[in-house]
XYZ file of C-alpha atoms in Angstrom:
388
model
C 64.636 35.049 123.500
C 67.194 36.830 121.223
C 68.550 35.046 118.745
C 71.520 35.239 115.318
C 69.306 34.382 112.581
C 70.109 33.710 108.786
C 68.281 36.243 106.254
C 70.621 35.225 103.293
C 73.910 35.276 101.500
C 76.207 37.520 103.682
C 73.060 38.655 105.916
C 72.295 37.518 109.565
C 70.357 39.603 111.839
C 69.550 39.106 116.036
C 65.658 38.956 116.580
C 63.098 38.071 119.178
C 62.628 34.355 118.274
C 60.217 31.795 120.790
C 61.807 30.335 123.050
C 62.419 26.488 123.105
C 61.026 23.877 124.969
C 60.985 20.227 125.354
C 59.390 18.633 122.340
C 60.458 14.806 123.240
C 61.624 13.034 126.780
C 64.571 12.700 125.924
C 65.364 15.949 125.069
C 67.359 18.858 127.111
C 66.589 22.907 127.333
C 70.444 24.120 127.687
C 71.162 28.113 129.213
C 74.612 29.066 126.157
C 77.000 30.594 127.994
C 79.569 30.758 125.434
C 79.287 29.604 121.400
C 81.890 29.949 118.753
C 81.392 30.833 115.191
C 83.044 28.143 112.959
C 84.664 27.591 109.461
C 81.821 26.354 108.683
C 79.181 28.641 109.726
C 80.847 30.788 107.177
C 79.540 28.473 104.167
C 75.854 29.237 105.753
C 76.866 33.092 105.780
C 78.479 32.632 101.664
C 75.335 31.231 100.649
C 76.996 27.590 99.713
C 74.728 25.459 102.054
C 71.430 24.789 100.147
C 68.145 25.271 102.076
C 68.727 27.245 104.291
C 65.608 29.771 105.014
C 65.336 33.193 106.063
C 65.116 33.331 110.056
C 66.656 30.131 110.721
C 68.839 30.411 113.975
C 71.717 29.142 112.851
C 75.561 27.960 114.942
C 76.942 24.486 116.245
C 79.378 25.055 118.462
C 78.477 26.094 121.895
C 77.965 24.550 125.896
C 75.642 26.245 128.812
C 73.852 25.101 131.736
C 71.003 22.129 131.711
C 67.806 24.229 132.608
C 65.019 21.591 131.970
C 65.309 17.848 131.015
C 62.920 15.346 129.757
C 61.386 12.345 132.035
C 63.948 10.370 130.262
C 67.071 12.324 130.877
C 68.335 10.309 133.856
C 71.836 11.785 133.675
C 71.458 15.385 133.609
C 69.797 17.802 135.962
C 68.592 20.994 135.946
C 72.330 23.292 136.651
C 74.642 20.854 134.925
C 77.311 22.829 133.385
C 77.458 20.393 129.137
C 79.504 20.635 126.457
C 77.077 19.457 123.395
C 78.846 17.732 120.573
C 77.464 19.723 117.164
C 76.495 16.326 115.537
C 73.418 15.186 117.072
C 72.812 11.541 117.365
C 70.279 9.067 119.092
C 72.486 6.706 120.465
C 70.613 3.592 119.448
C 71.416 2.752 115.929
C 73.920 0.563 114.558
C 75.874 3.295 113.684
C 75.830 5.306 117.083
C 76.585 1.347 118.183
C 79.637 1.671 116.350
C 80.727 4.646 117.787
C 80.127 6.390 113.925
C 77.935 9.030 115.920
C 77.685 11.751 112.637
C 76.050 8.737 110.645
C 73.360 8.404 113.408
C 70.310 6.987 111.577
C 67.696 8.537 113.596
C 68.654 12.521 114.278
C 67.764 13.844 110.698
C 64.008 14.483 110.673
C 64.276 15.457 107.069
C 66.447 12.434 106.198
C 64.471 12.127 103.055
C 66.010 15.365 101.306
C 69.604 14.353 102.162
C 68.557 11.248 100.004
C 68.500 12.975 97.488
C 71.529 14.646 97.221
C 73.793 11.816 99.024
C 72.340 8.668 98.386
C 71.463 8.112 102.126
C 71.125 10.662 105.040
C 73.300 11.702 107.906
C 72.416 12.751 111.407
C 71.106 15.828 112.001
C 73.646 19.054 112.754
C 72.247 22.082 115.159
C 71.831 25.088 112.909
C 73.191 23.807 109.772
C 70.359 23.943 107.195
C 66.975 21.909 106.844
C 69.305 19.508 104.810
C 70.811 18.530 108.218
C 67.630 18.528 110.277
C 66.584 22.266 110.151
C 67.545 22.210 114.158
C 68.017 25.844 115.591
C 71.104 26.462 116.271
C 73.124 27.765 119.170
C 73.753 31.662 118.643
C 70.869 32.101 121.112
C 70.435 32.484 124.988
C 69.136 29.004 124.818
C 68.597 25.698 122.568
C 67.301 22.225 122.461
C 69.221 19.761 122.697
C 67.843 16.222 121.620
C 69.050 12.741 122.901
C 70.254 14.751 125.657
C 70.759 11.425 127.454
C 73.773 10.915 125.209
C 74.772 13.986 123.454
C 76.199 16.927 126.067
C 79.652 16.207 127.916
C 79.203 16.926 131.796
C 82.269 19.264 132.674
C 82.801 20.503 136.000
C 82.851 24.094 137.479
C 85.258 26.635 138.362
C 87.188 25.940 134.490
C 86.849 29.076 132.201
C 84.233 28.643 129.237
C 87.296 28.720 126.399
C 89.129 25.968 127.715
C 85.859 23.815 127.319
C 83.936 25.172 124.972
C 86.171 23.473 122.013
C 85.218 20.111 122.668
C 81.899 20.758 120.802
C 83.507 20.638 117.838
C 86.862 22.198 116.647
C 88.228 19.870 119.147
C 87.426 16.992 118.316
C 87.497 17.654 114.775
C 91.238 18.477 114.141
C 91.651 15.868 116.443
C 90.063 13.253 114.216
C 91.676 14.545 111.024
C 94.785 13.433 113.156
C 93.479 10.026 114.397
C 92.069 8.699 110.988
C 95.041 8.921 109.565
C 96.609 5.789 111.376
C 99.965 7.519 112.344
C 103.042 5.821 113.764
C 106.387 7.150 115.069
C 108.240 9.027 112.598
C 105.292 10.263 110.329
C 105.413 13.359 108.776
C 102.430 14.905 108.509
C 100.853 18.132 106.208
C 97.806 20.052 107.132
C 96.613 22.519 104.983
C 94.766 25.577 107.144
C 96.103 26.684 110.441
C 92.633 27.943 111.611
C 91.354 26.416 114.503
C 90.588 22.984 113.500
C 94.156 22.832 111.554
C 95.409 23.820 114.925
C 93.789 21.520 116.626
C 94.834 19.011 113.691
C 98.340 19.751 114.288
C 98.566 19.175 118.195
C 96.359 15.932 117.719
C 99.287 14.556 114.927
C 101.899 15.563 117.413
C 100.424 14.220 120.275
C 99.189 10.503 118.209
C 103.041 10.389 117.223
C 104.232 12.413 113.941
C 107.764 13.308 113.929
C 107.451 16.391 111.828
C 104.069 18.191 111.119
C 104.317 20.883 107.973
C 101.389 23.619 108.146
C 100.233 25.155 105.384
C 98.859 29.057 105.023
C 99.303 32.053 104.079
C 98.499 34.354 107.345
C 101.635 35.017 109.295
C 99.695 35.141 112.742
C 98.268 31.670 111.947
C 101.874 30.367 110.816
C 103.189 31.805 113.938
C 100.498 29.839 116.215
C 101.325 26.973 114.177
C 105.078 26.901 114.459
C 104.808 27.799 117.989
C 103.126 24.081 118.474
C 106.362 22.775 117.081
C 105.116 22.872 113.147
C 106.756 23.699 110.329
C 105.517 26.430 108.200
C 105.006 27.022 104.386
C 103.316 30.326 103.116
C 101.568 28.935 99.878
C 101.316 32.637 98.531
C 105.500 32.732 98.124
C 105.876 28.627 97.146
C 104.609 25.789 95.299
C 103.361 24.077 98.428
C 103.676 20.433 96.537
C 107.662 21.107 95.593
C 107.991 22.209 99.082
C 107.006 19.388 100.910
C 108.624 16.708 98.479
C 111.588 18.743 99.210
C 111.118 18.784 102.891
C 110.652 15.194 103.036
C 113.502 14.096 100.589
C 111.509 13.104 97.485
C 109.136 10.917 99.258
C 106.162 13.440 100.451
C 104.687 13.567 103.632
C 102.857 10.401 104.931
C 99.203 11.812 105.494
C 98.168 14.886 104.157
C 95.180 16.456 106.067
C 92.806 19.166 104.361
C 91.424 21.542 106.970
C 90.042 24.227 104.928
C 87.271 22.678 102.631
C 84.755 23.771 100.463
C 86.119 27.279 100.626
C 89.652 27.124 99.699
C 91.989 29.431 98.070
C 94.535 28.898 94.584
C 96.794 31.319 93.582
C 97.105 29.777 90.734
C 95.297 30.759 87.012
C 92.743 27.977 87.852
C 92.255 28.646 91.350
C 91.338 32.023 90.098
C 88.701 30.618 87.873
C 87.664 27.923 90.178
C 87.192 31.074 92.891
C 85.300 33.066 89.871
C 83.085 29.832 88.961
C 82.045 29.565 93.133
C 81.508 33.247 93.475
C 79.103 32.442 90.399
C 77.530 29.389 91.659
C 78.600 27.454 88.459
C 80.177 25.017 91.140
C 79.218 23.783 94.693
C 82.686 23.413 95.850
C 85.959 24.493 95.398
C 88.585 21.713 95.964
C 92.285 23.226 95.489
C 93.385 22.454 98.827
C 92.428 18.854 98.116
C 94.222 18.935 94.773
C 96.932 19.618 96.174
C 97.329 16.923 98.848
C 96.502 14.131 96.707
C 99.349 15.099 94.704
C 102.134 15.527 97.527
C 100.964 12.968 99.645
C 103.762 9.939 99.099
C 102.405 6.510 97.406
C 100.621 4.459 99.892
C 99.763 7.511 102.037
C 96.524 8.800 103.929
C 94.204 12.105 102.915
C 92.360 12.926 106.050
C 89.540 15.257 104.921
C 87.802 17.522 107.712
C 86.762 20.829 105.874
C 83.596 20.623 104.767
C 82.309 19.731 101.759
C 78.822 20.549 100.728
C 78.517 18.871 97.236
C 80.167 18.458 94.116
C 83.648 19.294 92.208
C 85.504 19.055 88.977
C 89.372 18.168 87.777
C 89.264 15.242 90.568
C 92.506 13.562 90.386
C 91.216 10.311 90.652
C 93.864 9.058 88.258
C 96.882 9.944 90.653
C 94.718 8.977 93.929
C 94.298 5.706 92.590
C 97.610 4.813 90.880
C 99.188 6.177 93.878
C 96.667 3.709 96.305
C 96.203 6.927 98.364
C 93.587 5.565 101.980
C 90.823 8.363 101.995
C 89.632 9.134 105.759
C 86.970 11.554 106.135
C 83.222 13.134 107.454
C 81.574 15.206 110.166
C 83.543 14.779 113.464
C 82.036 11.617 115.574
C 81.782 14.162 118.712
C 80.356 11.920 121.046
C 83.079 9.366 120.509
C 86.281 12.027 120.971
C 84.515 14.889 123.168
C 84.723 12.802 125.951
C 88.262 11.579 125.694
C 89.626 15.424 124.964
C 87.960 16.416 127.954
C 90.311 14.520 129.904
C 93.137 15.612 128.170
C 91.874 19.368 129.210
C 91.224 18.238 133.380
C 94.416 16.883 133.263
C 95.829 20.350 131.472
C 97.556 18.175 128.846
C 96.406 21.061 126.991
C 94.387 24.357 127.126
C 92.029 24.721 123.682
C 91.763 28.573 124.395
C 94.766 29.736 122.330
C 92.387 29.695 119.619
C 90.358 32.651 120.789
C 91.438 35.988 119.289
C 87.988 37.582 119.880
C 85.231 38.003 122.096
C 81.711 39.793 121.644
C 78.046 39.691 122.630
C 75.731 37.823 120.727
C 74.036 41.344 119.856
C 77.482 41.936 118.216
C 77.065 38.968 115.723
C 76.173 40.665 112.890
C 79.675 42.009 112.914
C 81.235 39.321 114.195
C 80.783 37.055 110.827
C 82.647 39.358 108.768
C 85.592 40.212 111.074
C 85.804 36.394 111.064
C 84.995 35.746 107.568
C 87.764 38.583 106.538
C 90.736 37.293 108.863
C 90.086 41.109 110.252
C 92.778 42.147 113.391
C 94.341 38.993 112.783
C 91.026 36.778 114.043
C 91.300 33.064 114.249
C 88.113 32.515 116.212
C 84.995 34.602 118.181
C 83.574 33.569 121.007
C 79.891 35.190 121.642
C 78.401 35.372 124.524
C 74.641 36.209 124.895
């Protein structure tokens, strides 16, 4: 089958790769009709993810049709149109129990080098590294899908790809970013990033309750998206985002701050220029202005809801104001199992339509240019869909 395979920092290449087949009864062979290329895909493509090798298939976000299912798979069938949550997760442990799916005990084959670097491991995330399970990932015609019996989201037919194809993980994850940060009528809420998680961060706060939600950017077709949900909009290139919001919210600052950008993010300032210079150099893992800068506006007593991605470590932590402050820190890979299902809903009922997102569509053969039209914010793209 034809594949998007990794081949290095800014490289990825479509080959001939084997196709997949059932390795355990419980697991799934799932037909992609439609995958995404996320935020986070683009740390893979930077060369910020360590272990990654050349010719892993790589991509997280995606649903299809059930071709083949395990003896164990009792609730799917062969032509089952699934959603499959990104975070794969056994459904067994005390933390799937808990409905803390991303912490799954069981899905991380290679559990031992996460270990290392984290102190305990994670569950495993489809074509995200070997440090997350070395799964292939989804920018193929089709993929594995383990624990099927729990993992993909039955949705029906005759409901365009786009509007479903979210819930794998964008979805869900703005939506969480939203949820953990405990929000009750009248909250005002930032989120840095209007991308589509941020987007999907600012309907969840509106929808859970916020008064006021302040977005934070600096492309005008993302701002625009985001005030058209009913956000307010700061350009961080033209303002001192923190003097803006304590302004906007009388002195106080906003009640949760949520960071949607991650490991990635941008500073205009003199140190955000050498914190950029110091990434591009791999003299640091991560770079963490975003989160800087909404542990200092958030008000005393408030929430930082972190759902960018962060890979490893950073500097010039301002522990000191997070803790005299007594800031609540919420964060981690999206629990899609837990909110996939609930969202779905929200779509049948057409609460709302996760397809305003898309600004671009291409083949899977198209890939290789399809990562740095993304990457690049090129014709004004917020997010790809491929199809292969």
């Amino acid at each position: 089958m034809k594949a998007l395979t990794w081949q290095g920092s800014h490289s990825v290449r479509v080959e001939q790769v084997p196709d997949p087949g059932l390795v355990n009864p419980r697991d799934a062979i799932v037909r992609v009709t439609a995958a995404s290329i996320c935020g986070s895909d683009l740390h893979l493509y930077d060369g910020y993810v360590p272990t990654m090798k050349a010719g892993d298939v790589i991509g997280h976000e995606f649903m299809g049709e059930v071709v083949d299912v395990g003896p164990e798979v009792k609730n799917l069938k062969p032509g089952d149109r699934v959603v499959v949550p990104s975070t794969i997760a056994c459904g067994r442990c005390d933390y799937c129990r808990r409905e803390l799916w991303s912490l799954c005990d069981n899905s991380n084959p290679n559990a031992a080098q996460q270990e290392k670097l984290y102190g305990f491991a994670t569950s495993g995330i489809y074509g995200y590294s070997h440090l997350f399970g070395g799964y292939a990932g989804c920018f193929a015609e089709y993929v594995r899908v383990p624990f099927a019996d729990v993992g993909p989201v039955p949705v029906p037919a005759g409901i365009p790809d786009e509007r479903l194809l979210f819930l794998s993980d964008a979805f869900p994850t703005g939506y969480m970013a939203a949820d953990q940060c405990g929000l009750r009528p009248g909250d005002v809420v930032a989120v840095w990033g209007c991308g589509a998680v941020g987007q999907f961060a600012i309907w969840g706060a509106l929808s859970l309750g916020a008064s006021r939600v302040i977005a934070i950017d600096r492309f005008p077709e993302r701002l625009r998206i985001a005030a058209e949900q009913g956000a307010e909009t700061i350009d961080y290139q033209k303002f001192d985002v923190v003097d803006v919001l304590k302004e906007l919210t009388g002195g106080r600052g906003p009640d949760a701050c949520i960071d949607a950008v991650g490991m990635e993010s941008h500073g205009t300032s003199l140190y955000g220029r050498y914190e950029q210079a110091k990434h591009a150099l791999h003299l640091a893992t991560d770079r963490a202005h975003v989160l800087r800068q909404a542990i200092m506006a958030c008000r005393k007593g408030g929430v930082v809801s972190i759902m960018g991605v962060y890979a490893g470590f950073i500097d010039k932590f301002p522990l000191g104001a997070a803790f005299n402050k007594g800031l609540t820190f919420k964060m981690g890979q999206m629990h899609g199992q837990r909110y996939a299902r609930l969202l779905r809903e929200r779509v049948l009922n057409k609460e709302v339509d996760p397809s305003f997102v898309v600004t671009h569509r291409m083949t899977l053969d198209e890939g290789p240019q399809a990562f740095p039209l993304f990457r690049d914010k090129g014709d004004a793209c917020m997010r790809v869909v491929l199809r292969p």
